[in-house]
Coordinates of C-alpha atoms and ligand atoms in Angstrom, one line a residue:
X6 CA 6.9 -5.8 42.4
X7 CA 9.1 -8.4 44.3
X8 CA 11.3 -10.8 43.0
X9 CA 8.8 -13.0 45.4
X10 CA 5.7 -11.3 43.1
X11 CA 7.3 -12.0 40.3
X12 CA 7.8 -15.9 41.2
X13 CA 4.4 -16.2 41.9
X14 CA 3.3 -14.6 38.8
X15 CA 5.5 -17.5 37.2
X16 CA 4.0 -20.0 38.7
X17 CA 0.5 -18.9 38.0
X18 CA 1.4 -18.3 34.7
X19 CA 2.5 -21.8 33.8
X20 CA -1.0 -23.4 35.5
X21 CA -3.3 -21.2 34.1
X22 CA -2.2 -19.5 30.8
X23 CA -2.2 -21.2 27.5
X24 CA 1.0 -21.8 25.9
X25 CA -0.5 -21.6 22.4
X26 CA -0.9 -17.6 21.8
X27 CA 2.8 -17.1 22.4
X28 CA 5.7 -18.7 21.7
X29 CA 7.8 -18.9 24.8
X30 CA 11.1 -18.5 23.6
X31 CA 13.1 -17.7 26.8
X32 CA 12.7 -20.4 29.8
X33 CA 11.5 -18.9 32.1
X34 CA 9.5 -16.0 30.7
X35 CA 10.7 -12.6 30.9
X36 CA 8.1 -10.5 33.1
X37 CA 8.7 -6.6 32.5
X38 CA 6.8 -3.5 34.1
X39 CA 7.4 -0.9 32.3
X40 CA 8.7 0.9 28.9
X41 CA 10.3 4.4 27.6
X42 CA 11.8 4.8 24.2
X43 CA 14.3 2.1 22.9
X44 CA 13.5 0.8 26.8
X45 CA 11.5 -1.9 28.2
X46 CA 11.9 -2.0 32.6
X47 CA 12.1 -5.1 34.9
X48 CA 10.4 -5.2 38.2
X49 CA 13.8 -4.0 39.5
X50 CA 14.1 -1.1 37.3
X51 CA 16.8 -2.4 35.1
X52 CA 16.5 -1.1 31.9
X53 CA 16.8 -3.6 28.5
X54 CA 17.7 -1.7 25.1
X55 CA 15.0 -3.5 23.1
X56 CA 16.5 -4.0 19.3
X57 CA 13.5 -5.8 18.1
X58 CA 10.0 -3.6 19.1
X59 CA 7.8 -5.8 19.7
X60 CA 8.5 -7.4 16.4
X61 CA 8.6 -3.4 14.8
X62 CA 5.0 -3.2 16.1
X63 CA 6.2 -0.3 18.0
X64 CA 8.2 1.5 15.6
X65 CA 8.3 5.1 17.0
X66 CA 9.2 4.4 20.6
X67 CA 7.5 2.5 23.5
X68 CA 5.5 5.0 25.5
X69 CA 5.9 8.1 22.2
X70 CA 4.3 11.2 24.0
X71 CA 2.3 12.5 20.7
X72 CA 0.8 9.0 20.5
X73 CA -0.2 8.3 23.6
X74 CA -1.3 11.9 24.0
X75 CA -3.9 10.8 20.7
X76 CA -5.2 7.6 22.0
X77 CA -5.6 10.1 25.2
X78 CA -7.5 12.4 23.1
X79 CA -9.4 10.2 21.4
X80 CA -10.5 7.8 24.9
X81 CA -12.3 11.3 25.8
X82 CA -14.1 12.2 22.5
X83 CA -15.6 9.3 21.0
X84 CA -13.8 6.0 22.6
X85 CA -15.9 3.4 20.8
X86 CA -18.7 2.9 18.1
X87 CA -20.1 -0.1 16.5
X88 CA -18.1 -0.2 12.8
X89 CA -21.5 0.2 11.2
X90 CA -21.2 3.6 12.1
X91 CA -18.9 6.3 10.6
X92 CA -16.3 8.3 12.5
X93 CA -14.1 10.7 11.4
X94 CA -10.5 9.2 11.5
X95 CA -11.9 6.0 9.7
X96 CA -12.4 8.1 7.1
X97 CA -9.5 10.9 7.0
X98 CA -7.2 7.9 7.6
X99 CA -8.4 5.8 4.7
X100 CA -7.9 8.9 2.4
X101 CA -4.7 9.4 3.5
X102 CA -3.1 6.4 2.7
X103 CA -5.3 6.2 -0.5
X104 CA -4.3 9.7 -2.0
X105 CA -0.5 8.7 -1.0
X106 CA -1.0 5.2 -3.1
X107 CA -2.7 7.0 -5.7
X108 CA 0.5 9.4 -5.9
X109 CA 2.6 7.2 -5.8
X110 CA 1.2 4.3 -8.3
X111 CA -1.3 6.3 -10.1
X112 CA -3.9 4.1 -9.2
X113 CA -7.2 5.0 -7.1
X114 CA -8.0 2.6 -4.4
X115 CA -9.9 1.9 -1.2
X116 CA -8.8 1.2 2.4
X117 CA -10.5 -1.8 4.4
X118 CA -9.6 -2.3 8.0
X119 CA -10.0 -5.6 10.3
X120 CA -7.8 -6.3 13.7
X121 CA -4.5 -8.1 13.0
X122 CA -2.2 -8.7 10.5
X123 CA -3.2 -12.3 9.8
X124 CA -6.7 -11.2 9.8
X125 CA -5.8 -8.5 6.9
X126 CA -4.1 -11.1 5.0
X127 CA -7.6 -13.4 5.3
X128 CA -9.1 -10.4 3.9
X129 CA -7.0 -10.3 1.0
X130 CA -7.2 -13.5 0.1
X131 CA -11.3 -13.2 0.0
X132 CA -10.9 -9.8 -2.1
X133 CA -8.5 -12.4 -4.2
X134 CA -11.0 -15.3 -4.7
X135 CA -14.2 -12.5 -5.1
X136 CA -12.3 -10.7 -8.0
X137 CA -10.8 -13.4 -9.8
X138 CA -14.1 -15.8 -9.2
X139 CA -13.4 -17.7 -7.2
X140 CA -9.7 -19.2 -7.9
X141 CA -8.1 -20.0 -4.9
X142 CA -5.0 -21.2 -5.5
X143 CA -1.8 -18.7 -4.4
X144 CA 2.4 -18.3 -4.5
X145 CA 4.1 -17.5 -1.9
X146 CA 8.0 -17.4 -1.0
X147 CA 10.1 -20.1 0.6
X148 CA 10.7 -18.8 3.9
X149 CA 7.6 -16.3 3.6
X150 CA 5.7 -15.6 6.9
X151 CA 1.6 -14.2 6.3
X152 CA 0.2 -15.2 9.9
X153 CA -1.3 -18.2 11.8
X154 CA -4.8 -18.4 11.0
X155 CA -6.3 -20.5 9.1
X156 CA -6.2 -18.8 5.7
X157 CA -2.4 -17.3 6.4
X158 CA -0.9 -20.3 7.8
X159 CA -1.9 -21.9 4.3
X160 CA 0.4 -18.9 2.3
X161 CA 3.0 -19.3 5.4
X162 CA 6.0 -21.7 4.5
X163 CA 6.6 -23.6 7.7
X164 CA 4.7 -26.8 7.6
X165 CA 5.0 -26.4 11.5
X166 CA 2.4 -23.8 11.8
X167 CA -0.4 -26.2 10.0
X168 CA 1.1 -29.7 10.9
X169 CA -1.2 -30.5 13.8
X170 CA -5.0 -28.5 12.4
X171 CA -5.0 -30.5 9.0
X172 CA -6.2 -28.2 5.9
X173 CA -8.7 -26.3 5.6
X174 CA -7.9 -24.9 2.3
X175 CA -5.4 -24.5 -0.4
X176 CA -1.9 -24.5 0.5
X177 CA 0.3 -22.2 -1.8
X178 CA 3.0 -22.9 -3.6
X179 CA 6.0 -21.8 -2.5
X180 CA 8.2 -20.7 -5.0
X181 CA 12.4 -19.9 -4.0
X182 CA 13.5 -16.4 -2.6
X183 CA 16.8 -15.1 -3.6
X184 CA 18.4 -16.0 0.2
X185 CA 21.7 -15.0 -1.2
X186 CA 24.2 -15.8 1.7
X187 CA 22.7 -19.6 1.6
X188 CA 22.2 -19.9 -2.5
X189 CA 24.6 -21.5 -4.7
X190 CA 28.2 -19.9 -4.8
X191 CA 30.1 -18.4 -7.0
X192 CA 26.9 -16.3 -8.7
X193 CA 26.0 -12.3 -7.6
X194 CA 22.9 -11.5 -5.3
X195 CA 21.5 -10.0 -9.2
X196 CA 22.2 -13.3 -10.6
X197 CA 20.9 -15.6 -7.9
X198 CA 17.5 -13.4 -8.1
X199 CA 17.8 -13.9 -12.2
X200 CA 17.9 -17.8 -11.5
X201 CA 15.3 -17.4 -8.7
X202 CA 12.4 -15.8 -11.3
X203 CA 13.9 -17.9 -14.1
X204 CA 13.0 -21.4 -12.3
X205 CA 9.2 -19.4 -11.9
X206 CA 9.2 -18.1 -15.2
X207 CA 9.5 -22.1 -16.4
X208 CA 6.2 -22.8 -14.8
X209 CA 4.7 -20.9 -17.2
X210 CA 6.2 -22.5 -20.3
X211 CA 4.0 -25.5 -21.5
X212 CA 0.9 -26.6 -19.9
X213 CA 2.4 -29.4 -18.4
X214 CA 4.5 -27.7 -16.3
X215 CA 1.3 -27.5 -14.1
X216 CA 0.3 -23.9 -14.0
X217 CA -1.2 -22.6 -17.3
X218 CA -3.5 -23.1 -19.5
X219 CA -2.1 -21.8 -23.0
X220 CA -5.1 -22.3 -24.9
X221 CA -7.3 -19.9 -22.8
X222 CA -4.1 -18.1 -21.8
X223 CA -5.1 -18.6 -18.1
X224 CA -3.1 -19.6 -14.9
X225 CA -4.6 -21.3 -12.5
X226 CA -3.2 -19.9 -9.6
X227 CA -4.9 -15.9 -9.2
X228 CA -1.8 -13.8 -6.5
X229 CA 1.3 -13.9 -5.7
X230 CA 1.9 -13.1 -2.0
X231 CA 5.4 -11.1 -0.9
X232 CA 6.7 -9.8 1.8
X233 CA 9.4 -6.9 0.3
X234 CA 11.8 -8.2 2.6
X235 CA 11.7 -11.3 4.6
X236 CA 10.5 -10.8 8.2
X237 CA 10.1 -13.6 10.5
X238 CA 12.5 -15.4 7.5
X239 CA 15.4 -13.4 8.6
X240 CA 15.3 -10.3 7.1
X241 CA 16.5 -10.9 3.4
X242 CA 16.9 -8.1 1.5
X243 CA 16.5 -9.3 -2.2
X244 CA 18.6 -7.7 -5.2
X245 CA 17.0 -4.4 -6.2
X246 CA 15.6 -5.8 -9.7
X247 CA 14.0 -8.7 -8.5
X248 CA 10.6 -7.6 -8.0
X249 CA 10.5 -6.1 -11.1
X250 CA 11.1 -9.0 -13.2
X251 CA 8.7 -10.7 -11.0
X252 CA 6.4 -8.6 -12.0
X253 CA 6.4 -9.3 -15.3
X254 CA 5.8 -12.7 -15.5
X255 CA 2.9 -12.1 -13.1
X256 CA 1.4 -9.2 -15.2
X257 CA 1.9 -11.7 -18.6
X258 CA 0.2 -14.5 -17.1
X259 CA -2.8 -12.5 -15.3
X260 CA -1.5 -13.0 -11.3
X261 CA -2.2 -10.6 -9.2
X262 CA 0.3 -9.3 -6.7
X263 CA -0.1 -9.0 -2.9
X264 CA 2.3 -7.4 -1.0
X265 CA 2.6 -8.0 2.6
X266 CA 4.1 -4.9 4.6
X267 CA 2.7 -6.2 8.3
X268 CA 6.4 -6.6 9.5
X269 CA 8.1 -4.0 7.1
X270 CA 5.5 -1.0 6.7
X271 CA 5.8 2.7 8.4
X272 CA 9.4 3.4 7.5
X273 CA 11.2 0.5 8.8
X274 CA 13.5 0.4 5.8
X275 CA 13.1 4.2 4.9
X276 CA 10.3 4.3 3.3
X277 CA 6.5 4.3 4.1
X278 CA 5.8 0.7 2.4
X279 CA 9.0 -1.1 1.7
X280 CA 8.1 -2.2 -1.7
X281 CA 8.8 1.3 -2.8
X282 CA 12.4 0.6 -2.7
X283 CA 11.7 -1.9 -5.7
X284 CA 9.9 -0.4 -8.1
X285 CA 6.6 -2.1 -8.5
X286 CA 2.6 -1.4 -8.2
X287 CA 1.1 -3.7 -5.9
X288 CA -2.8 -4.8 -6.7
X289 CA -3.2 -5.1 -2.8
X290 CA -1.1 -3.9 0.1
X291 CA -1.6 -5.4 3.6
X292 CA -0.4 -3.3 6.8
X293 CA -0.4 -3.7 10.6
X294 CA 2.2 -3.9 13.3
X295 CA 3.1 -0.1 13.4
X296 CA 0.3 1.2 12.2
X297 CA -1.2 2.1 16.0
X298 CA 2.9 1.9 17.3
X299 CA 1.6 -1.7 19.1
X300 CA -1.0 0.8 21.2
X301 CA -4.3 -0.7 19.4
X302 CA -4.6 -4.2 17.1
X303 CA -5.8 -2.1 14.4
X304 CA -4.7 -3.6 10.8
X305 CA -6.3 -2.7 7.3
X306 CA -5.1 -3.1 3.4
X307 CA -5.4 -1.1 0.8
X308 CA -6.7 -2.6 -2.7
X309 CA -7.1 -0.5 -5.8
X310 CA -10.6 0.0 -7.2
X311 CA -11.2 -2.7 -9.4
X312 CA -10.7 -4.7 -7.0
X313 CA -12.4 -3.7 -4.1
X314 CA -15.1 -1.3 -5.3
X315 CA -18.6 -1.4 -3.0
X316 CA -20.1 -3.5 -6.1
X317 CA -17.5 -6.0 -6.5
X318 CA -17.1 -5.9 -2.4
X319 CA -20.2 -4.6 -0.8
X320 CA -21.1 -4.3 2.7
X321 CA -20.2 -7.2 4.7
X322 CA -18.2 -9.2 2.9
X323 CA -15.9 -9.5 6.0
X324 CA -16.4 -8.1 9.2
X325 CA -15.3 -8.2 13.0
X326 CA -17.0 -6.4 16.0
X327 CA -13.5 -3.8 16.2
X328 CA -13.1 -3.4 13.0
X329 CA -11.7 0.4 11.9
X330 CA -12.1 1.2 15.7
X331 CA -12.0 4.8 16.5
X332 CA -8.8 4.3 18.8
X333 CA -7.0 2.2 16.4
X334 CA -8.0 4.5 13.5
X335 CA -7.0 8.1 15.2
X336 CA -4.1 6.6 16.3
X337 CA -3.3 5.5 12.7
X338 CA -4.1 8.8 11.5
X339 CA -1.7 10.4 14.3
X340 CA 1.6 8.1 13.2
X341 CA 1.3 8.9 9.6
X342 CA 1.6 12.8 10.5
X343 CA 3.9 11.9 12.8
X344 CA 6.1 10.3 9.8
X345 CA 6.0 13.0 7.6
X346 CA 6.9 15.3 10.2
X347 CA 9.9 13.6 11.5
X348 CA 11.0 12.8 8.2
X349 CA 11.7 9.3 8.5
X350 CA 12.7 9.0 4.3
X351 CA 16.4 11.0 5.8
X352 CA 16.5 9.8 9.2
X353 CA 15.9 6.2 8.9
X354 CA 18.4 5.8 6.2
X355 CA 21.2 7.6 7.7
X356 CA 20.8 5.4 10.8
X357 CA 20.3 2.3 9.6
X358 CA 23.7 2.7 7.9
X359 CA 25.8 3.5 10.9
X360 CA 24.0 0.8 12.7
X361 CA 25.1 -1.9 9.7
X362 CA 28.7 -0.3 10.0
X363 CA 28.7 -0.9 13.8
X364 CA 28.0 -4.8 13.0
X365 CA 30.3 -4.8 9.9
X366 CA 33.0 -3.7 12.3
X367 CA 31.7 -6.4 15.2
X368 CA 31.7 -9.1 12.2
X369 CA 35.7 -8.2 12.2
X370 CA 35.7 -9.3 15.8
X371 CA 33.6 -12.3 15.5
X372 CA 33.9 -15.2 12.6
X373 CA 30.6 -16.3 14.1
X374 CA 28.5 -13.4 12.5
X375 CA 28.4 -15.4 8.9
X376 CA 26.6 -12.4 7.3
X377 CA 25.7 -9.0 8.2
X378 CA 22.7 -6.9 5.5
X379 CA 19.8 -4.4 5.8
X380 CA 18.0 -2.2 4.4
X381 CA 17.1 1.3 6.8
X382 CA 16.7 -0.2 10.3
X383 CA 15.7 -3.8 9.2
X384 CA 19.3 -5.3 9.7
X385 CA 20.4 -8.7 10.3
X386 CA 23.2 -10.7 11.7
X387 CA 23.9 -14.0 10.8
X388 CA 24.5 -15.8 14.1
X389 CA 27.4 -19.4 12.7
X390 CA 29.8 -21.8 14.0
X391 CA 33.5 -20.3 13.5
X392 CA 33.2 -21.0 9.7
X393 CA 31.2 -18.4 9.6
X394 CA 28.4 -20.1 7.8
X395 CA 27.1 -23.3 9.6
X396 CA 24.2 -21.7 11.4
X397 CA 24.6 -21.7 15.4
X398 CA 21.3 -21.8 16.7
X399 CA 22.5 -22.6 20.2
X400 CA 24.7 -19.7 20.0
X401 CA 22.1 -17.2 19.2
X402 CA 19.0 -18.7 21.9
X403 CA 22.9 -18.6 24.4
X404 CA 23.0 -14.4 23.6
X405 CA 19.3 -14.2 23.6
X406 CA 19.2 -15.7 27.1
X407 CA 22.3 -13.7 28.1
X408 CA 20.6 -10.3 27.2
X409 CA 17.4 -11.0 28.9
X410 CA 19.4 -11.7 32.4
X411 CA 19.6 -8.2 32.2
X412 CA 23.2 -8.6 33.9
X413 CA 25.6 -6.9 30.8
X414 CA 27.3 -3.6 31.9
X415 CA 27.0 -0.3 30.7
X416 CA 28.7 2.9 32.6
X417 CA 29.2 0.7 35.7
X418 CA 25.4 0.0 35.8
X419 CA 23.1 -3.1 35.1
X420 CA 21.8 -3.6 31.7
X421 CA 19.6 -6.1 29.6
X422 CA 19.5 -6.7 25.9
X423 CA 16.2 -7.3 23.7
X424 CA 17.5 -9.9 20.8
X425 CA 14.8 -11.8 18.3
X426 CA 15.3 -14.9 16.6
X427 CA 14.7 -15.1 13.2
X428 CA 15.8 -16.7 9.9
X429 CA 15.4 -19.9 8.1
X430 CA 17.5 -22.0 10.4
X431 CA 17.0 -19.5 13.4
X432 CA 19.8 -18.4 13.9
X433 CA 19.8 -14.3 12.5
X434 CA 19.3 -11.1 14.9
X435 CA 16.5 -9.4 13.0
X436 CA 16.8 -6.2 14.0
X437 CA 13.8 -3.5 14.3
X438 CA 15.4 -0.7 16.7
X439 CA 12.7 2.1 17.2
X440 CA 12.8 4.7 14.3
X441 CA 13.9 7.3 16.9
X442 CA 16.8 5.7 18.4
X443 CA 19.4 7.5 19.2
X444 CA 23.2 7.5 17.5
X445 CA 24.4 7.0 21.2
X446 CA 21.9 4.3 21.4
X447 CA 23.2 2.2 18.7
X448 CA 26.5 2.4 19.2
X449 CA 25.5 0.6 23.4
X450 CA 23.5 -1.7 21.1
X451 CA 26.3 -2.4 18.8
X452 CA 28.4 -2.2 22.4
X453 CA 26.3 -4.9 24.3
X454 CA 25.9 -7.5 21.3
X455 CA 29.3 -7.7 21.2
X456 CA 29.3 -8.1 25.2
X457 CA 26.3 -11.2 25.0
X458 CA 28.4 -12.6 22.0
X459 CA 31.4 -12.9 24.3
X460 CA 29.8 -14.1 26.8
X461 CA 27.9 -16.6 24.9
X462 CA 30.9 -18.2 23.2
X463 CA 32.5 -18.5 26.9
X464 CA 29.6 -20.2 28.1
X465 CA 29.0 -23.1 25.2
X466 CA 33.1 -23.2 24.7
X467 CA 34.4 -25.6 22.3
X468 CA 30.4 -26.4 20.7
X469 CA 30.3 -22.6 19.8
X470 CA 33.1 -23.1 17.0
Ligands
PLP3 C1 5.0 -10.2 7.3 C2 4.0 -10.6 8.3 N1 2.7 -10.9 7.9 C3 1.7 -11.2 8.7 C4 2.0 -11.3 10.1 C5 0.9 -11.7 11.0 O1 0.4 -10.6 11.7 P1 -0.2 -10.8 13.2 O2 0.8 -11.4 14.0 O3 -0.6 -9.4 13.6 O4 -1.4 -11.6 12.9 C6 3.2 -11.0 10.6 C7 3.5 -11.1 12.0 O5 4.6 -11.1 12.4 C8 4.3 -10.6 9.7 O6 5.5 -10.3 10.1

């Protein structure tokens, strides 16, 4: 493709493609043309180290041979079926992650597919509202992302996704996370996720705190939605405990708890769900993203049985033409082999830490990274003003822009930079390298942040500190 293509494609872009399915960070938008690896290609074959994949959608790779060889497989036995008829990888998948749930929470369950996270997280919230008769009313987080439909824009905490559509149904109430670098001083990550559950835990305490109903011994609000760690909100990790004591003011007051591993799921922090770092049973699990490594919208949940049994949920009680689609579903099938075999649980871990030492040492070298976490290979970096803590937005979209030139240097060569936005006050790198990157490949990424954080600061000069 020419540069000339490319300008054309631009052009046509901007007069006939909405602007409301994607989000147009970068101005213009970044046409690529291909993708390997940790890779995504321009038209001119420059190659851009992509630290974000596609949002971890693609977790193990772009282009991974054994999974495209699957969906390869697959496209020449049975490439397509109407979901009202079985298949085997429906099936052999949905025992799969069942048995494993089963193992590790003792509890038997069901898996239900649909296409898209937010359209998982609908179906949780009617499995919600079907089991506990009809109650509609949820928690979420502060800074908690669950989708843009309808139903997951109402659990989602930016006003801005539902300012302009009006309501359609019960907003949640949004309850604080334990966002230690920007809570109160002088108190431990443990403490501020104490104080956090504490404030919840008040709700609870008379009637009139607007919540319970101590007579009955009912609340009147039936799940609490989670994400493990924040996503699109920056990639918080909270303090180890925190769930856990969550957990039990939910189980004392009857709320069920929905964790949301769209962003975080298929060993992105280490583990196959991340809520297994923390130490609780989830009553629904939602999952998407990674599940088909980005190559097929298939998303799903799994519920345990009370809650989702064929009499409680029978046939129809949500469905979509592609649900549990035979490609979606034998790739799914393929990446949790996959997992197991490349043993993600050691890998992931031992990775993700020299990453987070690689931007500890960068933070040295920069005041403006205000705070530096993660957990496995969901990292952040905390993008300020020289204090090192007044966010820098300007600084951050600066590098973003810088990267995506694709004119940094690496062994005398070209080279872009794939950076996401993130955070409460967008200004944190949330980083979701693939799971198979490559020690040499973090320490160029570690390498060519610090060469778009240069460059960045130059460029804004005095308004960067
Ligand atoms: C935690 C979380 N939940 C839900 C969603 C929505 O998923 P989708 O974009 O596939 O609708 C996302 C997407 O980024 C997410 O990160």
């Amino acid at each position: 493709m020419t540069a000339a293509d490319n300008a054309q494609l631009l052009a046509d872009e901007a007069r006939y493609c909405s602007f409301g399915d994607t989000v147009h960070y970068v101005n213009p938008p970044k046409i690529f043309s291909g993708c390997e690896g940790s890779y995504l290609f321009d038209e001119a074959g420059t190659p851009y180290l992509d630290l974000q994949m596609w949002y971890s959608a693609v977790n193990f790779g772009y282009a991974n041979p054994r999974l495209n060889e699957a969906l390869k497989r697959q496209i020449d036995t049975l490439p397509q079926i109407a979901s009202q008829y079985l298949h085997p990888t429906k099936i052999e998948l949905s025992k799969m992650i069942a048995q494993d749930a089963q193992a590790k929470w003792g509890r038997p369950g069901r898996v239900h597919f649909n296409v898209g996270g937010s359209q998982s997280i609908e179906d949780s919230l009617k499995i919600v509202r079907n089991a506990t008769q009809g109650k509609s009313l949820m928690f979420a987080f502060e800074g908690g992302y669950h989708g843009r439909t309808l139903g997951a824009s109402a659990i989602t905490s930016s006003y801005r996704y539902r300012r302009r559509f009006g309501h359609f149904g019960d907003r949640a109430q949004f309850i604080p996370f334990p966002y230690h670098f920007r809570g109160p001083k002088g108190i431990s990550k443990e403490e501020y996720g104490e104080q956090c559950i504490a404030q919840f835990a008040r709700l609870f305490e008379s009637e009139y705190n607007g919540v319970w109903d101590p007579k009955v011994g009912e609340a009147e609000y039936a799940a609490f939605d989670i994400e493990p760690l924040q996503g699109t909100g920056g990639y918080i990790v909270p303090p180890p405990n925190f769930f856990k004591d969550l957990k039990k003011v939910l189980e004392a007051h009857g709320i069920l708890l929905v964790v949301d591993e769209i962003q975080m799921g298929f060993w992105r922090t280490g583990k196959l769900w991340s809520i297994e770092h923390f130490g609780v049973t989830p009553d629904i699990l939602v999952f998407g993203k990674a599940l088909t490594n980005g190559l097929n919208p298939l998303s799903g949940l799994w519920a345990r049985e009370e809650l989702i049994n064929p009499t409680l949920f029978p046939p129809g009680s949500t469905h979509s033409t592609f649900n549990s689609n035979p490609l979606g579903t034998s790739l799914g099938l393929e990446v949790l082999r996959l997992g197991e075999d490349m043993q993600y649980e050691k890998t992931v871990p031992e990775k993700g830490a020299h990453f987070l030492a690689g931007l500890r040492d960068l933070q040295k070298r920069h005041r403006e990274i205000g705070d530096v976490d993660g957990l496995g290979l969901a990292l952040r970096a905390e993008i300020c003003m020289a204090d090192g803590f007044t966010p820098n937005k300007a600084l951050l979209d600066r590098m973003v822009d810088i990267g995506l030139a694709g004119e940094l240097e690496h062994k005398g060569r070209p080279i872009g930079l794939v950076l996401d936005v993130g955070g409460w006050y967008k200004n944190v790198i949330t980083l979701a390298p693939s799971l198979d990157i490559t020690p040499e490949e973090i320490d160029l990424a570690i390498g060519l942040i610090d060469q778009c954080l240069t460059k960045a600061k130059r460029d804004l000069g005095a308004s960067a500190s």
